[in-house]
Amino acid sequence: MSVETRWSAWGEEIAVQVTENAALGPAVGLVGAVLSDAEAACSLRRGDAEIHAVNLAQGQPVRVSVRLSGLLRSALWVARMTDGAVSPLAVEESPPGVPPIHPEPTFADIQIDDATVLAPWGVSLDVTDTAKADTADRAAALAGNRLECGVLVRIGSVVATAGHCPAGGWQVDVPGHGPVELPTRAAMATVGTDLTYGEHDPVSGQWEQVTVVADDGLWAYGGAAAAIRRGLGAVSWLEEQALAARLVDRLGRIYTTSRWSRPHAA
C-alpha cells in the first residue's frame, strides 16, 4: 500500500509516492527543497538562475555553486555517454558581418575544475532536461534515506525510485502502453517527439516515443533522448548499452530491446 501526492513545479507535474502514510508530508518537503535548489541553479526561465552567469561569461571562467557544478557534470556525462547525441551545448549564431566560430565548439570544450566553469565564446548551455532527471534521482535517494521507506519521485516523464518497494513493485505508466513494474533503485524515462526539450527545438524523425528503464533517471533520460535522435540505429545502440527499452515508430509499430522482456519491464 502506498500514498501519493502531485503538484506542479519547474514547468512539470511532480509526483511523490511513499510506502508509509506518515512519510508523505516529510517526503514532499525534501523533494520540494531539492527541486527548488536545482531550479535556482539552472532554469533558463528564471532571471536569477546561476546558469545565466556562465552563459554570459563568453570564454571567461565563472565560479559556480556545488549544485550547478554537479548538474553541469551530469549533463556532460550524458553527452559523453551518448557521443554528443544529447548535448547541453548550443552554439549561438554569429551576428551579420562576423565570421562564424571555427572550429565549432563541442561539449568536450566545456571545462569544469572544482566549481569553476569555463565555456567557449559563442556557447550557451541548457541543462534543463538532464537536470530534471538528475534531480529526480537525488530527491528519491534523499527521501528514501532520510525517511527509511520506499519513495518514488516523478518529474515530468522521468521516474526514480529508492528505498524498499511496495508489494508488486512500483507500478509506473508508460504512455500508450499501460503500467510496468519498476523495482526499487531503478528509474524510467519516456521521451516523445511531440515534446520540446528545455529550450531546444522539438525533435522529429523515425520514432514517436522511446521509453527506457535504467539504474537511474539520468541514464534513463539520456538513453531515451539519444535513441530519439539516432533514428534507425536506435535499437542496436540501446542493445549495445544493455538498456531495457520500448520504441514506437511513426506508424505505431512497437520495437523492444531484449532486456525489456524482463519481469520489471514486461
PDB file of C-alpha atoms in Angstrom:
ATOM      1  CA  MET A   1       0.000   0.000   0.000  1.00  0.00           C
ATOM      2  CA  SER A   2       1.395   3.411  -0.930  1.00  0.00           C
ATOM      3  CA  VAL A   3       0.181   7.003  -0.902  1.00  0.00           C
ATOM      4  CA  GLU A   4       0.839   9.729  -3.448  1.00  0.00           C
ATOM      5  CA  THR A   5       0.506  13.448  -3.987  1.00  0.00           C
ATOM      6  CA  ARG A   6       1.067  15.633  -7.045  1.00  0.00           C
ATOM      7  CA  TRP A   7       1.733  19.289  -7.763  1.00  0.00           C
ATOM      8  CA  SER A   8       3.269  21.479 -10.459  1.00  0.00           C
ATOM      9  CA  ALA A   9       6.763  22.964 -10.372  1.00  0.00           C
ATOM     10  CA  TRP A  10       9.560  23.810 -12.821  1.00  0.00           C
ATOM     11  CA  GLY A  11       7.089  23.553 -15.706  1.00  0.00           C
ATOM     12  CA  GLU A  12       6.330  19.897 -14.920  1.00  0.00           C
ATOM     13  CA  GLU A  13       3.895  17.758 -12.971  1.00  0.00           C
ATOM     14  CA  ILE A  14       5.666  16.441  -9.883  1.00  0.00           C
ATOM     15  CA  ALA A  15       4.542  13.248  -8.152  1.00  0.00           C
ATOM     16  CA  VAL A  16       5.780  11.771  -4.884  1.00  0.00           C
ATOM     17  CA  GLN A  17       4.718   8.330  -3.723  1.00  0.00           C
ATOM     18  CA  VAL A  18       5.777   6.668  -0.461  1.00  0.00           C
ATOM     19  CA  THR A  19       5.147   3.332   1.210  1.00  0.00           C
ATOM     20  CA  GLU A  20       4.413   4.844   4.642  1.00  0.00           C
ATOM     21  CA  ASN A  21       1.475   7.214   5.124  1.00  0.00           C
ATOM     22  CA  ALA A  22       3.240   9.302   7.769  1.00  0.00           C
ATOM     23  CA  ALA A  23       6.211   9.853   5.453  1.00  0.00           C
ATOM     24  CA  LEU A  24       4.303  11.626   2.697  1.00  0.00           C
ATOM     25  CA  GLY A  25       4.488  15.137   4.161  1.00  0.00           C
ATOM     26  CA  PRO A  26       8.196  14.978   5.024  1.00  0.00           C
ATOM     27  CA  ALA A  27       8.944  13.422   1.621  1.00  0.00           C
ATOM     28  CA  VAL A  28       7.191  16.266  -0.175  1.00  0.00           C
ATOM     29  CA  GLY A  29       9.249  18.766   1.825  1.00  0.00           C
ATOM     30  CA  LEU A  30      12.532  17.048   0.972  1.00  0.00           C
ATOM     31  CA  VAL A  31      11.678  16.666  -2.709  1.00  0.00           C
ATOM     32  CA  GLY A  32      10.475  20.264  -2.927  1.00  0.00           C
ATOM     33  CA  ALA A  33      13.747  21.545  -1.450  1.00  0.00           C
ATOM     34  CA  VAL A  34      15.853  19.574  -3.956  1.00  0.00           C
ATOM     35  CA  LEU A  35      13.672  20.861  -6.790  1.00  0.00           C
ATOM     36  CA  SER A  36      13.985  24.458  -5.666  1.00  0.00           C
ATOM     37  CA  ASP A  37      17.774  24.256  -5.426  1.00  0.00           C
ATOM     38  CA  ALA A  38      18.099  22.775  -8.919  1.00  0.00           C
ATOM     39  CA  GLU A  39      15.690  25.241 -10.488  1.00  0.00           C
ATOM     40  CA  ALA A  40      17.519  28.182  -8.899  1.00  0.00           C
ATOM     41  CA  ALA A  41      20.762  26.841 -10.312  1.00  0.00           C
ATOM     42  CA  CYS A  42      19.847  26.149 -13.928  1.00  0.00           C
ATOM     43  CA  SER A  43      16.349  27.173 -15.015  1.00  0.00           C
ATOM     44  CA  LEU A  44      16.712  29.415 -18.072  1.00  0.00           C
ATOM     45  CA  ARG A  45      13.247  30.803 -17.353  1.00  0.00           C
ATOM     46  CA  ARG A  46      14.459  32.365 -14.117  1.00  0.00           C
ATOM     47  CA  GLY A  47      16.342  35.602 -14.473  1.00  0.00           C
ATOM     48  CA  ASP A  48      18.261  34.961 -11.260  1.00  0.00           C
ATOM     49  CA  ALA A  49      19.379  31.433 -12.141  1.00  0.00           C
ATOM     50  CA  GLU A  50      23.123  30.829 -11.793  1.00  0.00           C
ATOM     51  CA  ILE A  51      23.497  29.382 -15.266  1.00  0.00           C
ATOM     52  CA  HIS A  52      22.985  32.809 -16.838  1.00  0.00           C
ATOM     53  CA  ALA A  53      26.340  33.922 -15.427  1.00  0.00           C
ATOM     54  CA  VAL A  54      28.019  31.028 -17.228  1.00  0.00           C
ATOM     55  CA  ASN A  55      26.254  31.810 -20.497  1.00  0.00           C
ATOM     56  CA  LEU A  56      27.102  35.498 -20.288  1.00  0.00           C
ATOM     57  CA  ALA A  57      30.768  34.924 -19.461  1.00  0.00           C
ATOM     58  CA  GLN A  58      31.668  34.079 -23.093  1.00  0.00           C
ATOM     59  CA  GLY A  59      35.070  32.491 -22.673  1.00  0.00           C
ATOM     60  CA  GLN A  60      35.754  33.696 -19.131  1.00  0.00           C
ATOM     61  CA  PRO A  61      35.885  31.319 -16.124  1.00  0.00           C
ATOM     62  CA  VAL A  62      32.961  31.541 -13.698  1.00  0.00           C
ATOM     63  CA  ARG A  63      32.786  30.303 -10.130  1.00  0.00           C
ATOM     64  CA  VAL A  64      29.504  28.444  -9.503  1.00  0.00           C
ATOM     65  CA  SER A  65      27.782  26.662  -6.645  1.00  0.00           C
ATOM     66  CA  VAL A  66      28.363  23.000  -5.905  1.00  0.00           C
ATOM     67  CA  ARG A  67      24.805  22.290  -7.074  1.00  0.00           C
ATOM     68  CA  LEU A  68      25.217  23.888 -10.503  1.00  0.00           C
ATOM     69  CA  SER A  69      28.631  22.287 -10.889  1.00  0.00           C
ATOM     70  CA  GLY A  70      27.037  18.900 -10.230  1.00  0.00           C
ATOM     71  CA  LEU A  71      24.232  19.494 -12.712  1.00  0.00           C
ATOM     72  CA  LEU A  72      26.701  20.581 -15.386  1.00  0.00           C
ATOM     73  CA  ARG A  73      28.833  17.494 -14.747  1.00  0.00           C
ATOM     74  CA  SER A  74      25.749  15.300 -15.086  1.00  0.00           C
ATOM     75  CA  ALA A  75      24.844  16.925 -18.410  1.00  0.00           C
ATOM     76  CA  LEU A  76      28.377  16.449 -19.724  1.00  0.00           C
ATOM     77  CA  TRP A  77      28.365  12.814 -18.583  1.00  0.00           C
ATOM     78  CA  VAL A  78      25.200  12.181 -20.619  1.00  0.00           C
ATOM     79  CA  ALA A  79      26.796  13.930 -23.596  1.00  0.00           C
ATOM     80  CA  ARG A  80      29.828  11.657 -23.372  1.00  0.00           C
ATOM     81  CA  MET A  81      27.731   8.512 -22.912  1.00  0.00           C
ATOM     82  CA  THR A  82      25.617   9.355 -25.968  1.00  0.00           C
ATOM     83  CA  ASP A  83      28.527  10.547 -28.151  1.00  0.00           C
ATOM     84  CA  GLY A  84      27.036  14.028 -28.208  1.00  0.00           C
ATOM     85  CA  ALA A  85      23.536  12.985 -29.298  1.00  0.00           C
ATOM     86  CA  VAL A  86      22.248  14.613 -26.101  1.00  0.00           C
ATOM     87  CA  SER A  87      24.327  17.729 -25.561  1.00  0.00           C
ATOM     88  CA  PRO A  88      23.897  20.730 -23.243  1.00  0.00           C
ATOM     89  CA  LEU A  89      25.657  22.988 -25.701  1.00  0.00           C
ATOM     90  CA  ALA A  90      24.060  25.424 -28.127  1.00  0.00           C
ATOM     91  CA  VAL A  91      26.287  27.475 -30.422  1.00  0.00           C
ATOM     92  CA  GLU A  92      24.993  30.986 -30.934  1.00  0.00           C
ATOM     93  CA  GLU A  93      24.681  32.271 -34.486  1.00  0.00           C
ATOM     94  CA  SER A  94      27.249  34.940 -35.324  1.00  0.00           C
ATOM     95  CA  PRO A  95      25.935  38.486 -35.912  1.00  0.00           C
ATOM     96  CA  PRO A  96      25.907  39.744 -39.522  1.00  0.00           C
ATOM     97  CA  GLY A  97      29.408  40.515 -40.697  1.00  0.00           C
ATOM     98  CA  VAL A  98      31.064  38.401 -38.008  1.00  0.00           C
ATOM     99  CA  PRO A  99      32.703  35.181 -39.219  1.00  0.00           C
ATOM    100  CA  PRO A 100      31.281  32.000 -37.665  1.00  0.00           C
ATOM    101  CA  ILE A 101      33.208  30.214 -34.937  1.00  0.00           C
ATOM    102  CA  HIS A 102      35.684  27.732 -36.397  1.00  0.00           C
ATOM    103  CA  PRO A 103      36.152  25.037 -35.386  1.00  0.00           C
ATOM    104  CA  GLU A 104      32.669  24.834 -33.921  1.00  0.00           C
ATOM    105  CA  PRO A 105      32.810  24.145 -30.162  1.00  0.00           C
ATOM    106  CA  THR A 106      31.531  20.856 -28.759  1.00  0.00           C
ATOM    107  CA  PHE A 107      30.555  19.685 -25.302  1.00  0.00           C
ATOM    108  CA  ALA A 108      34.141  18.439 -24.898  1.00  0.00           C
ATOM    109  CA  ASP A 109      35.285  22.082 -24.828  1.00  0.00           C
ATOM    110  CA  ILE A 110      33.405  22.760 -21.586  1.00  0.00           C
ATOM    111  CA  GLN A 111      35.835  22.700 -18.674  1.00  0.00           C
ATOM    112  CA  ILE A 112      34.876  22.248 -15.029  1.00  0.00           C
ATOM    113  CA  ASP A 113      37.624  22.468 -12.427  1.00  0.00           C
ATOM    114  CA  ASP A 114      36.228  22.015  -8.940  1.00  0.00           C
ATOM    115  CA  ALA A 115      33.462  24.663  -9.021  1.00  0.00           C
ATOM    116  CA  THR A 116      34.887  26.841 -11.792  1.00  0.00           C
ATOM    117  CA  VAL A 117      33.286  26.546 -15.223  1.00  0.00           C
ATOM    118  CA  LEU A 118      34.799  27.667 -18.490  1.00  0.00           C
ATOM    119  CA  ALA A 119      32.656  27.592 -21.632  1.00  0.00           C
ATOM    120  CA  PRO A 120      33.999  28.767 -25.017  1.00  0.00           C
ATOM    121  CA  TRP A 121      32.982  32.057 -26.566  1.00  0.00           C
ATOM    122  CA  GLY A 122      29.760  31.798 -28.571  1.00  0.00           C
ATOM    123  CA  VAL A 123      28.326  28.953 -26.478  1.00  0.00           C
ATOM    124  CA  SER A 124      25.200  28.789 -24.338  1.00  0.00           C
ATOM    125  CA  LEU A 125      24.360  25.926 -22.024  1.00  0.00           C
ATOM    126  CA  ASP A 126      20.921  24.428 -21.437  1.00  0.00           C
ATOM    127  CA  VAL A 127      20.925  21.556 -18.950  1.00  0.00           C
ATOM    128  CA  THR A 128      17.216  21.721 -18.108  1.00  0.00           C
ATOM    129  CA  ASP A 129      16.287  18.173 -19.099  1.00  0.00           C
ATOM    130  CA  THR A 130      19.253  16.315 -17.682  1.00  0.00           C
ATOM    131  CA  ALA A 131      18.921  18.456 -14.542  1.00  0.00           C
ATOM    132  CA  LYS A 132      15.309  17.332 -14.049  1.00  0.00           C
ATOM    133  CA  ALA A 133      16.348  13.690 -14.406  1.00  0.00           C
ATOM    134  CA  ASP A 134      19.296  14.186 -12.052  1.00  0.00           C
ATOM    135  CA  THR A 135      17.002  15.921  -9.572  1.00  0.00           C
ATOM    136  CA  ALA A 136      14.513  13.038  -9.615  1.00  0.00           C
ATOM    137  CA  ASP A 137      17.377  10.686  -8.706  1.00  0.00           C
ATOM    138  CA  ARG A 138      18.706  12.915  -5.936  1.00  0.00           C
ATOM    139  CA  ALA A 139      15.293  13.642  -4.459  1.00  0.00           C
ATOM    140  CA  ALA A 140      14.240   9.983  -4.358  1.00  0.00           C
ATOM    141  CA  ALA A 141      17.539   8.896  -2.799  1.00  0.00           C
ATOM    142  CA  LEU A 142      17.450  11.676  -0.199  1.00  0.00           C
ATOM    143  CA  ALA A 143      13.853  10.985   0.857  1.00  0.00           C
ATOM    144  CA  GLY A 144      14.391   7.223   0.906  1.00  0.00           C
ATOM    145  CA  ASN A 145      17.483   7.510   3.111  1.00  0.00           C
ATOM    146  CA  ARG A 146      16.105  10.124   5.473  1.00  0.00           C
ATOM    147  CA  LEU A 147      12.663   8.561   5.925  1.00  0.00           C
ATOM    148  CA  GLU A 148      13.682   4.896   5.684  1.00  0.00           C
ATOM    149  CA  CYS A 149      10.777   3.968   3.439  1.00  0.00           C
ATOM    150  CA  GLY A 150      10.055   3.345  -0.214  1.00  0.00           C
ATOM    151  CA  VAL A 151       9.934   6.506  -2.336  1.00  0.00           C
ATOM    152  CA  LEU A 152       9.027   7.187  -5.948  1.00  0.00           C
ATOM    153  CA  VAL A 153       9.634  10.630  -7.443  1.00  0.00           C
ATOM    154  CA  ARG A 154       8.378  11.651 -10.858  1.00  0.00           C
ATOM    155  CA  ILE A 155       9.389  14.882 -12.559  1.00  0.00           C
ATOM    156  CA  GLY A 156       7.547  15.112 -15.857  1.00  0.00           C
ATOM    157  CA  SER A 157       8.206  11.813 -17.628  1.00  0.00           C
ATOM    158  CA  VAL A 158      11.224  10.774 -15.530  1.00  0.00           C
ATOM    159  CA  VAL A 159      10.596   8.415 -12.606  1.00  0.00           C
ATOM    160  CA  ALA A 160      13.165   7.452  -9.971  1.00  0.00           C
ATOM    161  CA  THR A 161      12.732   5.110  -7.002  1.00  0.00           C
ATOM    162  CA  ALA A 162      14.586   4.479  -3.745  1.00  0.00           C
ATOM    163  CA  GLY A 163      14.175   2.550  -0.508  1.00  0.00           C
ATOM    164  CA  HIS A 164      12.048  -0.588  -0.369  1.00  0.00           C
ATOM    165  CA  CYS A 165       9.269  -1.013  -2.924  1.00  0.00           C
ATOM    166  CA  PRO A 166       5.619  -1.819  -2.216  1.00  0.00           C
ATOM    167  CA  ALA A 167       4.263  -5.324  -2.769  1.00  0.00           C
ATOM    168  CA  GLY A 168       4.154  -5.943  -6.502  1.00  0.00           C
ATOM    169  CA  GLY A 169       6.776  -3.298  -7.173  1.00  0.00           C
ATOM    170  CA  TRP A 170       6.225   0.273  -8.293  1.00  0.00           C
ATOM    171  CA  GLN A 171       3.555   0.381 -10.994  1.00  0.00           C
ATOM    172  CA  VAL A 172       4.506   3.096 -13.464  1.00  0.00           C
ATOM    173  CA  ASP A 173       2.512   4.001 -16.570  1.00  0.00           C
ATOM    174  CA  VAL A 174       4.127   4.040 -19.983  1.00  0.00           C
ATOM    175  CA  PRO A 175       2.158   6.408 -22.259  1.00  0.00           C
ATOM    176  CA  GLY A 176       0.055   4.391 -24.694  1.00  0.00           C
ATOM    177  CA  HIS A 177       1.045   1.082 -23.105  1.00  0.00           C
ATOM    178  CA  GLY A 178      -0.133   0.896 -19.501  1.00  0.00           C
ATOM    179  CA  PRO A 179       1.765   0.145 -16.296  1.00  0.00           C
ATOM    180  CA  VAL A 180       5.056  -1.699 -15.969  1.00  0.00           C
ATOM    181  CA  GLU A 181       6.605  -2.930 -12.752  1.00  0.00           C
ATOM    182  CA  LEU A 182       9.618  -0.895 -11.734  1.00  0.00           C
ATOM    183  CA  PRO A 183      11.848  -2.259  -8.960  1.00  0.00           C
ATOM    184  CA  THR A 184      13.385  -0.109  -6.267  1.00  0.00           C
ATOM    185  CA  ARG A 185      16.585   1.783  -7.050  1.00  0.00           C
ATOM    186  CA  ALA A 186      15.615   1.840 -10.723  1.00  0.00           C
ATOM    187  CA  ALA A 187      14.285   4.571 -12.993  1.00  0.00           C
ATOM    188  CA  MET A 188      12.300   5.060 -16.162  1.00  0.00           C
ATOM    189  CA  ALA A 189      12.039   7.883 -18.668  1.00  0.00           C
ATOM    190  CA  THR A 190       9.822   8.401 -21.700  1.00  0.00           C
ATOM    191  CA  VAL A 191      10.786  10.841 -24.442  1.00  0.00           C
ATOM    192  CA  GLY A 192       8.496  11.695 -27.347  1.00  0.00           C
ATOM    193  CA  THR A 193       8.983  13.754 -30.476  1.00  0.00           C
ATOM    194  CA  ASP A 194       5.999  15.900 -29.544  1.00  0.00           C
ATOM    195  CA  LEU A 195       7.994  17.270 -26.617  1.00  0.00           C
ATOM    196  CA  THR A 196      10.277  20.295 -26.617  1.00  0.00           C
ATOM    197  CA  TYR A 197      13.467  19.571 -24.701  1.00  0.00           C
ATOM    198  CA  GLY A 198      14.193  22.539 -22.451  1.00  0.00           C
ATOM    199  CA  GLU A 199      14.832  25.494 -24.701  1.00  0.00           C
ATOM    200  CA  HIS A 200      15.802  23.280 -27.644  1.00  0.00           C
ATOM    201  CA  ASP A 201      13.761  22.676 -30.785  1.00  0.00           C
ATOM    202  CA  PRO A 202      11.370  19.730 -30.949  1.00  0.00           C
ATOM    203  CA  VAL A 203      12.891  16.573 -32.410  1.00  0.00           C
ATOM    204  CA  SER A 204      11.405  14.753 -35.380  1.00  0.00           C
ATOM    205  CA  GLY A 205      12.430  11.547 -37.118  1.00  0.00           C
ATOM    206  CA  GLN A 206      11.936   7.804 -37.011  1.00  0.00           C
ATOM    207  CA  TRP A 207      10.496   7.441 -33.517  1.00  0.00           C
ATOM    208  CA  GLU A 208       7.331   8.783 -31.970  1.00  0.00           C
ATOM    209  CA  GLN A 209       8.211   7.695 -28.441  1.00  0.00           C
ATOM    210  CA  VAL A 210      11.005   5.915 -26.594  1.00  0.00           C
ATOM    211  CA  THR A 211      10.826   4.563 -23.039  1.00  0.00           C
ATOM    212  CA  VAL A 212      13.958   3.385 -21.230  1.00  0.00           C
ATOM    213  CA  VAL A 213      14.434   1.635 -17.885  1.00  0.00           C
ATOM    214  CA  ALA A 214      17.861   2.091 -16.294  1.00  0.00           C
ATOM    215  CA  ASP A 215      19.601   2.159 -12.927  1.00  0.00           C
ATOM    216  CA  ASP A 216      18.992   5.894 -12.554  1.00  0.00           C
ATOM    217  CA  GLY A 217      16.830   8.598 -14.074  1.00  0.00           C
ATOM    218  CA  LEU A 218      19.742  10.453 -15.627  1.00  0.00           C
ATOM    219  CA  TRP A 219      20.769   7.488 -17.773  1.00  0.00           C
ATOM    220  CA  ALA A 220      17.154   6.501 -18.482  1.00  0.00           C
ATOM    221  CA  TYR A 221      16.505  10.000 -19.847  1.00  0.00           C
ATOM    222  CA  GLY A 222      19.841  10.146 -21.680  1.00  0.00           C
ATOM    223  CA  GLY A 223      19.239   6.788 -23.324  1.00  0.00           C
ATOM    224  CA  ALA A 224      15.692   7.644 -24.410  1.00  0.00           C
ATOM    225  CA  ALA A 225      16.603  11.097 -25.733  1.00  0.00           C
ATOM    226  CA  ALA A 226      19.628   9.727 -27.599  1.00  0.00           C
ATOM    227  CA  ALA A 227      17.510   6.979 -29.176  1.00  0.00           C
ATOM    228  CA  ILE A 228      15.027   9.560 -30.463  1.00  0.00           C
ATOM    229  CA  ARG A 229      17.860  11.392 -32.180  1.00  0.00           C
ATOM    230  CA  ARG A 230      19.611   8.284 -33.526  1.00  0.00           C
ATOM    231  CA  GLY A 231      16.765   7.242 -35.800  1.00  0.00           C
ATOM    232  CA  LEU A 232      17.150   3.822 -37.434  1.00  0.00           C
ATOM    233  CA  GLY A 233      20.248   2.957 -35.402  1.00  0.00           C
ATOM    234  CA  ALA A 234      18.498   3.454 -32.071  1.00  0.00           C
ATOM    235  CA  VAL A 235      17.547  -0.156 -31.323  1.00  0.00           C
ATOM    236  CA  SER A 236      21.027  -1.548 -31.926  1.00  0.00           C
ATOM    237  CA  TRP A 237      22.577   1.289 -29.892  1.00  0.00           C
ATOM    238  CA  LEU A 238      20.218   0.608 -26.973  1.00  0.00           C
ATOM    239  CA  GLU A 239      21.104  -3.096 -27.144  1.00  0.00           C
ATOM    240  CA  GLU A 240      24.801  -2.206 -27.022  1.00  0.00           C
ATOM    241  CA  GLN A 241      24.135  -0.133 -23.907  1.00  0.00           C
ATOM    242  CA  ALA A 242      22.241  -3.084 -22.325  1.00  0.00           C
ATOM    243  CA  LEU A 243      19.192  -0.866 -21.737  1.00  0.00           C
ATOM    244  CA  ALA A 244      15.607  -2.066 -21.387  1.00  0.00           C
ATOM    245  CA  ALA A 245      13.725  -0.005 -23.953  1.00  0.00           C
ATOM    246  CA  ARG A 246      10.424   0.209 -25.791  1.00  0.00           C
ATOM    247  CA  LEU A 247      10.246   2.242 -29.010  1.00  0.00           C
ATOM    248  CA  VAL A 248       7.209   3.293 -31.025  1.00  0.00           C
ATOM    249  CA  ASP A 249       7.757   4.443 -34.594  1.00  0.00           C
ATOM    250  CA  ARG A 250       5.756   6.967 -36.613  1.00  0.00           C
ATOM    251  CA  LEU A 251       3.437   4.231 -37.882  1.00  0.00           C
ATOM    252  CA  GLY A 252       2.670   2.985 -34.383  1.00  0.00           C
ATOM    253  CA  ARG A 253       4.831  -0.121 -34.665  1.00  0.00           C
ATOM    254  CA  ILE A 254       6.471  -1.240 -31.425  1.00  0.00           C
ATOM    255  CA  TYR A 255      10.061  -2.414 -31.016  1.00  0.00           C
ATOM    256  CA  THR A 256      11.707  -3.577 -27.796  1.00  0.00           C
ATOM    257  CA  THR A 257      15.218  -4.478 -26.705  1.00  0.00           C
ATOM    258  CA  SER A 258      15.933  -7.887 -25.225  1.00  0.00           C
ATOM    259  CA  ARG A 259      16.056  -6.528 -21.690  1.00  0.00           C
ATOM    260  CA  TRP A 260      12.538  -5.092 -21.946  1.00  0.00           C
ATOM    261  CA  SER A 261      11.148  -8.632 -21.726  1.00  0.00           C
ATOM    262  CA  ARG A 262      12.328  -8.989 -18.136  1.00  0.00           C
ATOM    263  CA  PRO A 263       9.568  -9.003 -15.462  1.00  0.00           C
ATOM    264  CA  HIS A 264      10.360  -5.466 -14.329  1.00  0.00           C
ATOM    265  CA  ALA A 265       9.546  -4.091 -17.794  1.00  0.00           C
ATOM    266  CA  ALA A 266       7.079  -6.518 -19.307  1.00  0.00           C
TER     267      ALA A 266
END
